[in-house]
DNA sequence: CGCTATGTTGACCCGCGTCAATGACCGTGG
DNA sequence: CCACGGTCATTGACGCGGGTCAACATAGCG
């Protein structure tokens, strides 16, 4: 999905410290590619295993490192003072957890399941960007895709019903990788219902009820809570559109 | 699914968590500066006046141009097939439109009021980026800030009440420039209630009712629908936090 | 001048949140 | 091995915030 981005300039004298950010999933297993960021980054990175439930970075802490997800799944969480919780994103292999030209992390990052990260000191990361402008272009492209995805999510949170959100979520999860063992179509959800609810702007109860409803309507099967098997993907996709294709 | 992130929070007390609207406007009228993007872009751009209500680009059209807002205000709109409407962002002087590596525009861009844009052919724009890596780094920084703002807006749409959204919106609009003539604090709203509602994920009626409620509580004054005068900014800011500061 | 877009307000209602109870699963310790 | 406590998921009963529908006022504009 394309996106018209609105980007704002600011006076040049506040020179931005370069940094990395969020990137769309980049090919991790790709063979060494001198033009991509992979080769250059590998040299400055350290592998870091993370156990399920552990917090990698905390919202508000100084952003001294950039991370890249190699394996597993994590969540980016924001909290409000009264306990409300928002999952800004789920991070999967290839994603970057990083920084911008700002000093502090904007979210806490927690492991949804056991994960492996690669960690780059920010200084080194900046140096790599500095050394090769082409890498900067790659990241610009990545971040633009991130922004585009975030804006689709704004539409979802701002204008879609609970069922539309959940159906879209399930389809997206299925399209992006892990499926329940030995099934043709579906998704294996590493995260809990609470995480899903906080990601979709709903409550656990609503997510749970909608899952049950999808099952009773014969659209999905739920052998276990975390395994969703699609019995009727077309129906799911229609539900995610509100049964009306996006209009241009 | 989207992915990644880890961007920051805004320089805080000003315009807390309001999206892309806030932040420093670009120094458009600034004298030529050889190190910034302004000088290089000026040479390839053409001035383009746009009347209120006119559509500059249409969602789904090929993204052949990049625009920069020089004057006025525009909105980035997405539509769903059943008529639901979502305003992804308001674009103000200094903002860029169409900055993406994707082929098509993801939103329609319409003028909220008479505006002036500068238009750059994408080819030329890319060439400028190519020619000077520093400009690319500036844009990387800009897009990161955009992404960060979008993620604040995700929190707003996903987890905040109608009043919190409106209060945050008003404060952000006030912090970002135009005030009603001859007042100390407040904001002049170029957009309609419908635009505000579609931006905040609400309905016109709700926005209107909340405005009236703020007035009857003595927090704002509304001499005209589009002029909001702050009688008690502190109260507004507390409302925008849900009366509980963001927790880290 | 009407005509249409916009804003405000009221009455009603429904989707989803809230509160509560129950059961399944899981890791831990006796 | 089972007992036990904690987390997670599901389901029901109920209520409210905000959406829907409708009426009316106001303002810009041809």
XYZ file of C-alpha atoms (C1' of nucleotides) in Angstrom:
556
model
C 0.000 0.000 0.000
C 1.367 3.268 -0.965
C 1.227 6.236 1.185
C 1.427 9.882 0.957
C 3.642 10.805 3.722
C 3.737 14.035 5.441
C 7.160 14.813 6.545
C 8.200 17.878 8.301
C 11.345 19.751 7.954
C 12.908 21.823 10.560
C 15.744 24.271 10.697
C 18.923 22.782 9.406
C 21.044 23.841 12.317
C 19.412 21.266 14.498
C 21.372 18.664 12.668
C 19.789 15.272 13.127
C 21.836 12.589 14.727
C 21.445 9.775 12.375
C 19.915 6.673 13.575
C 18.092 3.693 12.556
C 14.672 2.835 13.291
C 12.137 0.582 12.388
C 12.448 -1.150 9.235
C 10.298 -3.465 7.393
C 11.280 -7.034 7.547
C 14.527 -7.320 5.642
C 15.864 -10.557 4.387
C 17.966 -11.982 7.139
C 19.023 -15.178 5.536
C 19.970 -13.446 2.362
C 23.477 -14.172 1.168
C 26.009 -11.491 1.842
C 25.120 -8.479 -0.193
C 27.572 -5.672 -0.252
C 24.935 -3.152 -1.162
C 22.571 -4.054 1.644
C 22.903 -3.218 5.294
C 23.359 -6.812 6.322
C 27.039 -7.251 5.635
C 28.169 -4.028 7.226
C 25.984 -4.511 10.287
C 27.029 -8.079 10.918
C 30.503 -6.913 11.773
C 29.465 -4.594 14.558
C 26.680 -6.694 16.041
C 26.548 -9.042 19.012
C 24.029 -11.869 19.341
C 21.761 -11.561 22.347
C 19.293 -14.284 23.389
C 16.176 -13.105 25.207
C 13.811 -15.215 27.287
C 10.073 -15.056 26.961
C 8.625 -12.239 29.038
C 11.892 -10.389 29.484
C 12.131 -6.687 28.777
C 14.817 -5.717 26.306
C 14.453 -1.976 26.488
C 12.313 0.237 28.667
C 10.271 3.201 27.495
C 12.082 6.391 28.386
C 15.521 4.849 28.755
C 18.403 6.291 26.749
C 18.565 4.701 23.322
C 22.148 3.479 23.400
C 21.660 0.450 21.180
C 19.969 -0.564 18.005
C 18.650 -4.123 17.855
C 17.596 -6.400 15.107
C 15.312 -9.365 15.608
C 16.901 -12.574 14.327
C 14.455 -15.080 15.788
C 11.314 -15.096 17.889
C 8.752 -12.368 18.489
C 8.615 -9.266 20.660
C 6.130 -6.519 21.371
C 6.492 -2.749 21.590
C 4.408 -1.473 24.475
C 3.291 1.935 25.643
C 1.628 2.473 28.990
C -0.625 5.207 30.300
C -0.606 6.257 33.914
C -3.973 4.742 34.718
C -2.908 1.311 33.537
C -4.184 1.442 30.001
C -1.842 -0.453 27.744
C -1.169 -0.195 24.051
C 0.827 -2.576 21.894
C 2.279 -0.426 19.147
C 3.647 -3.313 17.158
C 4.822 -6.882 17.143
C 8.422 -7.355 16.106
C 9.429 -10.363 14.083
C 12.641 -11.627 12.504
C 14.172 -8.936 10.325
C 12.693 -6.039 12.246
C 14.801 -3.341 13.778
C 14.381 -1.946 17.221
C 16.213 1.208 17.119
C 16.219 4.749 17.472
C 15.715 7.853 15.637
C 17.619 10.992 16.114
C 15.965 11.164 19.486
C 17.675 10.274 22.674
C 15.229 7.915 24.374
C 13.261 4.828 23.481
C 9.614 5.517 22.850
C 8.365 2.071 23.829
C 9.268 -0.788 26.058
C 10.251 -3.866 24.119
C 9.345 -7.231 25.636
C 9.815 -10.752 24.339
C 6.541 -12.484 23.481
C 8.451 -15.730 23.120
C 12.084 -16.745 23.374
C 13.974 -14.629 20.888
C 17.414 -13.842 19.579
C 18.474 -10.300 18.819
C 21.502 -8.768 17.282
C 22.654 -5.712 19.146
C 24.560 -2.783 17.660
C 25.994 0.054 19.688
C 24.378 3.149 18.400
C 27.698 4.861 17.814
C 28.823 2.056 15.541
C 25.476 1.968 13.848
C 25.648 5.660 13.086
C 29.164 5.201 11.790
C 28.005 2.535 9.367
C 25.296 4.817 8.074
C 27.803 7.602 7.807
C 30.258 5.486 5.890
C 27.873 4.332 3.208
C 25.058 6.561 1.997
C 23.437 3.671 0.214
C 22.677 2.074 3.539
C 20.967 5.248 4.549
C 18.820 4.971 1.443
C 17.866 1.462 2.414
C 16.764 2.644 5.802
C 14.868 5.543 4.338
C 12.980 3.074 2.246
C 12.376 0.801 5.227
C 11.087 3.596 7.381
C 8.779 4.797 4.643
C 7.244 1.333 4.528
C 6.905 1.357 8.291
C 5.151 4.670 8.133
C 2.853 3.395 5.463
C 1.957 0.395 7.608
C 1.370 2.605 10.631
C -1.035 4.713 8.622
C -3.000 1.677 7.576
C -3.242 0.853 11.231
C -4.527 4.335 11.971
C -7.409 3.624 9.614
C -7.998 0.307 11.314
C -8.068 1.765 14.815
C -9.966 4.869 13.838
C -12.678 3.477 11.647
C -13.008 -0.298 11.786
C -15.225 -2.465 13.947
C -13.924 -5.043 16.386
C -14.590 -7.918 13.984
C -12.946 -6.124 11.086
C -9.868 -5.536 13.199
C -9.583 -9.104 14.370
C -10.172 -10.586 10.919
C -7.552 -8.279 9.421
C -5.154 -9.233 12.170
C -5.592 -12.958 11.637
C -5.139 -12.664 7.883
C -2.040 -10.532 8.339
C -0.555 -12.977 10.816
C -1.188 -15.853 8.445
C 0.344 -14.016 5.499
C 3.456 -13.377 7.367
C 4.692 -16.750 8.343
C 4.154 -19.149 11.165
C 1.301 -21.602 10.691
C 0.037 -24.292 13.046
C 1.911 -27.532 12.491
C 0.536 -29.585 9.651
C -2.179 -27.296 8.358
C -2.661 -25.681 5.007
C -3.870 -22.260 6.075
C -3.990 -20.434 9.346
C -1.714 -18.795 11.868
C 0.099 -19.687 15.057
C -0.231 -16.833 17.507
C 2.781 -16.405 19.719
C 1.132 -13.608 21.660
C -1.659 -13.804 24.225
C -5.215 -12.545 23.840
C -4.316 -9.561 25.970
C -1.525 -8.603 23.604
C -3.854 -8.957 20.649
C -6.497 -6.852 22.364
C -4.026 -4.114 23.240
C -2.733 -4.198 19.685
C -6.208 -3.864 18.182
C -7.546 -1.334 20.670
C -10.016 -3.812 22.183
C -10.411 -5.821 25.389
C -9.495 -9.446 26.003
C -13.138 -10.364 26.382
C -14.047 -8.908 23.017
C -11.195 -10.698 21.277
C -12.138 -13.949 22.936
C -15.807 -13.596 22.070
C -15.031 -12.787 18.442
C -12.717 -15.785 18.168
C -15.501 -17.991 19.465
C -17.935 -16.399 17.073
C -15.647 -17.059 14.108
C -15.385 -20.657 15.200
C -19.118 -21.132 15.655
C -19.671 -19.615 12.212
C -17.348 -22.231 10.745
C -14.800 -19.700 9.539
C -11.907 -20.808 11.702
C -10.998 -23.756 13.879
C -9.311 -23.387 17.273
C -7.724 -26.671 18.311
C -5.762 -24.681 20.881
C -6.165 -20.998 21.745
C -2.937 -20.092 20.008
C -3.547 -22.088 16.840
C -5.986 -20.611 14.362
C -6.860 -22.715 11.348
C -8.642 -21.014 8.496
C -11.627 -22.978 7.227
C -12.849 -20.125 5.047
C -10.189 -17.577 4.299
C -12.394 -15.715 1.853
C -14.961 -15.066 4.562
C -12.214 -13.796 6.847
C -10.927 -11.436 4.202
C -14.398 -10.124 3.547
C -14.908 -9.548 7.240
C -11.679 -7.608 7.379
C -12.928 -5.248 4.688
C -16.265 -4.743 6.304
C -17.543 -6.696 3.319
C -16.768 -3.747 1.105
C -13.525 -3.359 -0.732
C -11.456 -0.330 -0.046
C -12.479 2.512 -2.269
C -10.224 4.757 -4.265
C 2.098 -6.974 9.336
C 3.760 -3.842 10.106
C 6.719 -4.140 12.098
C 9.326 -2.665 13.970
C 9.793 0.637 15.399
C 11.123 1.995 18.442
C 10.925 5.553 17.955
C 10.835 8.125 20.562
C 8.640 10.573 22.167
C 8.417 14.145 21.167
C 10.346 16.901 22.915
C 7.542 16.614 25.449
C 5.598 19.414 27.060
C 4.756 20.955 23.745
C 2.082 19.089 21.936
C 2.195 15.891 23.878
C 1.408 12.857 21.794
C -0.426 14.716 19.123
C 0.477 13.359 15.818
C 2.158 14.694 12.840
C 0.596 18.018 13.137
C 2.767 19.412 15.775
C 6.430 20.016 15.615
C 8.365 22.762 14.099
C 7.297 24.080 10.805
C 9.996 24.274 8.246
C 11.818 27.469 7.788
C 10.410 28.107 4.397
C 11.228 31.737 4.113
C 14.725 31.285 5.351
C 17.565 32.544 3.188
C 19.256 30.005 0.976
C 21.218 27.447 2.898
C 23.603 25.348 0.908
C 23.651 22.515 3.393
C 19.903 21.987 3.672
C 17.446 20.453 1.276
C 15.759 23.763 0.722
C 18.256 25.229 -1.669
C 18.625 22.136 -3.786
C 14.883 21.572 -3.964
C 14.039 25.140 -4.808
C 15.773 24.748 -8.121
C 13.664 21.819 -9.288
C 10.321 22.894 -7.853
C 7.376 24.720 -9.365
C 4.906 26.752 -7.341
C 1.367 25.460 -7.500
C -1.597 27.313 -5.987
C -4.518 25.162 -4.853
C -8.048 26.302 -4.098
C -9.979 25.235 -1.043
C -11.652 21.891 -1.569
C -9.577 20.900 -4.584
C -7.931 17.502 -4.732
C -4.213 17.607 -5.342
C -3.564 13.893 -5.599
C -5.916 10.929 -5.595
C -5.472 7.736 -3.616
C -4.199 5.017 -5.919
C -2.799 7.311 -8.580
C 0.835 6.892 -9.602
C 3.092 8.951 -7.358
C 4.844 10.966 -10.029
C 5.412 14.056 -7.950
C 6.533 15.045 -4.520
C 4.930 18.163 -3.065
C 5.799 20.466 -0.283
C 3.280 22.655 1.466
C 4.346 26.292 1.375
C 1.139 27.885 2.611
C -2.326 26.826 3.719
C -3.564 23.483 5.012
C -4.486 20.177 3.402
C -5.766 16.824 4.553
C -4.717 13.276 3.702
C -7.839 11.164 3.315
C -8.530 7.450 3.021
C -11.950 6.099 2.104
C -13.604 2.754 2.695
C -16.105 1.284 0.257
C -19.081 1.819 2.523
C -18.399 5.517 2.845
C -16.433 5.513 6.037
C -13.789 8.191 5.898
C -10.488 8.588 7.691
C -8.270 11.641 7.801
C -4.758 10.304 8.173
C -3.173 13.667 8.712
C -3.392 17.384 8.259
C -0.594 18.896 6.199
C 0.731 22.301 7.034
C 3.499 24.525 5.697
C 6.764 22.624 5.614
C 5.153 19.210 5.237
C 5.955 16.929 2.339
C 3.468 14.910 0.321
C 4.349 11.769 -1.565
C 7.641 11.017 0.041
C 7.758 7.281 -0.351
C 9.405 4.666 -2.439
C 6.079 3.104 -3.320
C 4.575 3.563 -6.719
C 1.143 4.917 -5.845
C -0.217 7.512 -3.484
C -1.791 5.992 -0.427
C -4.134 8.872 0.304
C -6.023 11.527 -1.491
C -4.760 14.984 -0.662
C -7.326 17.760 -0.540
C -6.985 21.429 0.325
C -8.698 22.368 3.570
C -8.164 26.017 2.694
C -6.486 27.862 -0.150
C -2.928 26.657 -0.278
C 0.321 26.924 -2.173
C 2.448 23.905 -2.892
C 5.812 23.420 -4.417
C 5.888 20.506 -6.803
C 8.936 18.398 -7.633
C 9.021 15.704 -10.286
C 9.888 12.494 -8.517
C 12.794 11.852 -10.855
C 14.373 15.157 -9.985
C 13.634 14.684 -6.340
C 15.349 11.319 -6.323
C 18.265 12.798 -8.187
C 18.701 15.424 -5.507
C 18.686 12.750 -2.847
C 21.173 10.772 -4.851
C 23.472 13.696 -5.322
C 23.831 14.623 -1.689
C 23.726 11.909 0.971
C 23.282 14.493 3.666
C 19.894 15.378 2.280
C 18.940 11.746 2.457
C 19.925 11.732 6.085
C 17.783 14.716 6.761
C 14.837 12.977 5.199
C 15.545 9.840 7.150
C 15.349 11.904 10.259
C 12.139 13.571 9.115
C 10.440 10.317 8.301
C 11.489 8.897 11.646
C 9.778 11.779 13.368
C 6.718 11.194 11.235
C 6.695 7.556 12.232
C 7.035 8.479 15.842
C 4.097 10.857 15.580
C 2.008 8.213 13.835
C 2.704 5.826 16.692
C 1.564 8.367 19.222
C -1.604 8.625 17.213
C -2.044 4.869 17.299
C -2.099 5.116 21.076
C -4.600 7.935 20.859
C -6.957 6.101 18.535
C -6.536 2.756 20.225
C -6.811 3.682 23.848
C -8.083 7.173 24.482
C -11.583 8.456 25.096
C -13.334 10.957 22.874
C -12.626 13.861 25.235
C -8.973 12.922 25.588
C -8.640 12.876 21.825
C -10.279 16.218 21.294
C -8.380 17.927 24.091
C -5.091 16.590 22.757
C -6.029 17.766 19.293
C -6.841 21.294 20.412
C -3.637 21.616 22.403
C -1.589 20.310 19.485
C -3.251 22.691 17.074
C -2.603 25.597 19.384
C 1.042 24.667 19.854
C 1.595 24.630 16.211
C 0.764 28.077 15.125
C -2.356 29.803 13.957
C -4.326 31.471 16.720
C -7.572 33.407 16.518
C -6.894 37.072 15.811
C -6.073 39.056 18.903
C -6.064 36.338 21.535
C -3.364 35.097 23.817
C -3.995 31.362 23.693
C -6.095 29.166 21.487
C -6.263 27.847 17.959
C -7.864 28.747 14.656
C -9.200 25.609 13.042
C -9.010 25.668 9.273
C -10.749 22.299 8.996
C -14.396 21.445 9.547
C -15.882 19.398 12.377
C -16.214 16.500 9.978
C -12.504 16.590 9.226
C -11.711 16.723 12.927
C -14.047 13.820 13.621
C -12.554 11.703 10.851
C -9.093 12.569 12.114
C -9.902 11.563 15.687
C -11.947 8.471 14.857
C -15.195 10.036 16.087
C -18.398 11.459 14.590
C -19.274 15.090 13.918
C -21.937 15.000 16.594
C -19.518 13.812 19.239
C -16.951 16.460 18.354
C -19.613 19.131 18.422
C -20.999 17.968 21.747
C -17.572 17.850 23.338
C -16.771 21.340 22.089
C -19.975 22.586 23.677
C -19.149 20.751 26.859
C -15.714 22.355 27.038
C -17.334 25.723 26.575
C -19.989 25.158 29.210
C -17.289 24.025 31.629
C -15.471 27.304 31.073
C -12.388 25.686 29.583
C -12.643 27.220 26.138
C -14.542 29.983 24.406
C -16.051 29.621 20.933
C -16.768 33.040 19.442
C -17.060 31.301 16.089
C -17.015 27.545 15.422
C -13.549 27.710 13.932
C -11.991 29.875 16.630
C -11.155 28.169 19.884
C -9.900 30.361 22.702
C -8.329 28.644 25.665
C -9.630 29.937 28.979
C -7.928 27.165 30.946
C -5.128 25.493 29.085
C -4.063 23.469 32.084
C -7.472 21.846 32.288
C -7.276 21.026 28.591
C -3.888 19.432 28.989
C -5.083 17.374 31.906
C -8.063 16.202 29.917
C -5.755 15.153 27.108
C -3.821 12.926 29.488
C -6.904 11.380 30.950
C -5.837 13.249 34.064
C -2.969 10.852 34.497
C 0.452 11.515 33.140
C 1.932 9.017 30.777
C 3.738 6.294 32.622
C 7.190 4.961 31.887
C -32.524 35.799 -1.792
C -33.073 30.590 -1.580
C -29.741 26.587 -1.530
C -26.505 23.909 0.210
C -22.760 22.914 3.524
C -21.900 23.233 8.212
C -22.710 23.203 13.154
C -25.453 22.257 17.285
C -28.577 19.751 20.095
C -31.844 16.094 21.555
C -33.651 11.221 21.807
C -32.579 6.699 21.318
C -29.850 2.561 20.978
C -26.121 -0.733 20.271
C -21.303 -2.364 20.179
C -18.138 -3.038 23.110
C -16.281 -2.298 27.824
C -16.803 -3.745 32.738
C -17.377 -6.940 36.272
C -17.613 -11.533 37.648
C -17.337 -16.591 37.616
C -15.395 -20.771 35.831
C -12.190 -23.872 33.761
C -7.750 -25.225 31.422
C -3.029 -25.176 31.510
C 1.570 -24.865 33.476
C 5.475 -24.537 36.256
C 6.886 -25.384 41.126
C 7.466 -27.664 45.363
C 6.333 -31.249 48.630
C 3.250 -38.420 41.706
C -0.245 -34.912 43.099
C -1.362 -30.364 45.305
C -1.293 -25.700 44.585
C -1.155 -21.067 42.930
C -0.825 -18.099 38.899
C -1.656 -16.895 34.243
C -4.618 -17.312 30.405
C -8.982 -18.102 27.949
C -13.853 -18.309 27.703
C -18.509 -17.027 28.755
C -22.436 -14.517 30.863
C -24.863 -10.339 32.763
C -25.069 -5.647 32.645
C -24.101 -0.707 31.635
C -22.192 3.208 29.298
C -19.756 5.962 25.813
C -20.379 7.288 21.754
C -22.800 6.189 17.254
C -27.286 6.924 14.698
C -31.167 9.436 13.338
C -33.582 13.591 13.231
C -34.661 18.525 13.754
C -33.170 22.993 13.417
C -30.053 27.096 13.233
C -26.544 29.600 10.794
C -23.504 31.029 7.292
C -21.432 31.275 2.917
C -22.387 31.644 -1.997
C -24.335 31.684 -6.610
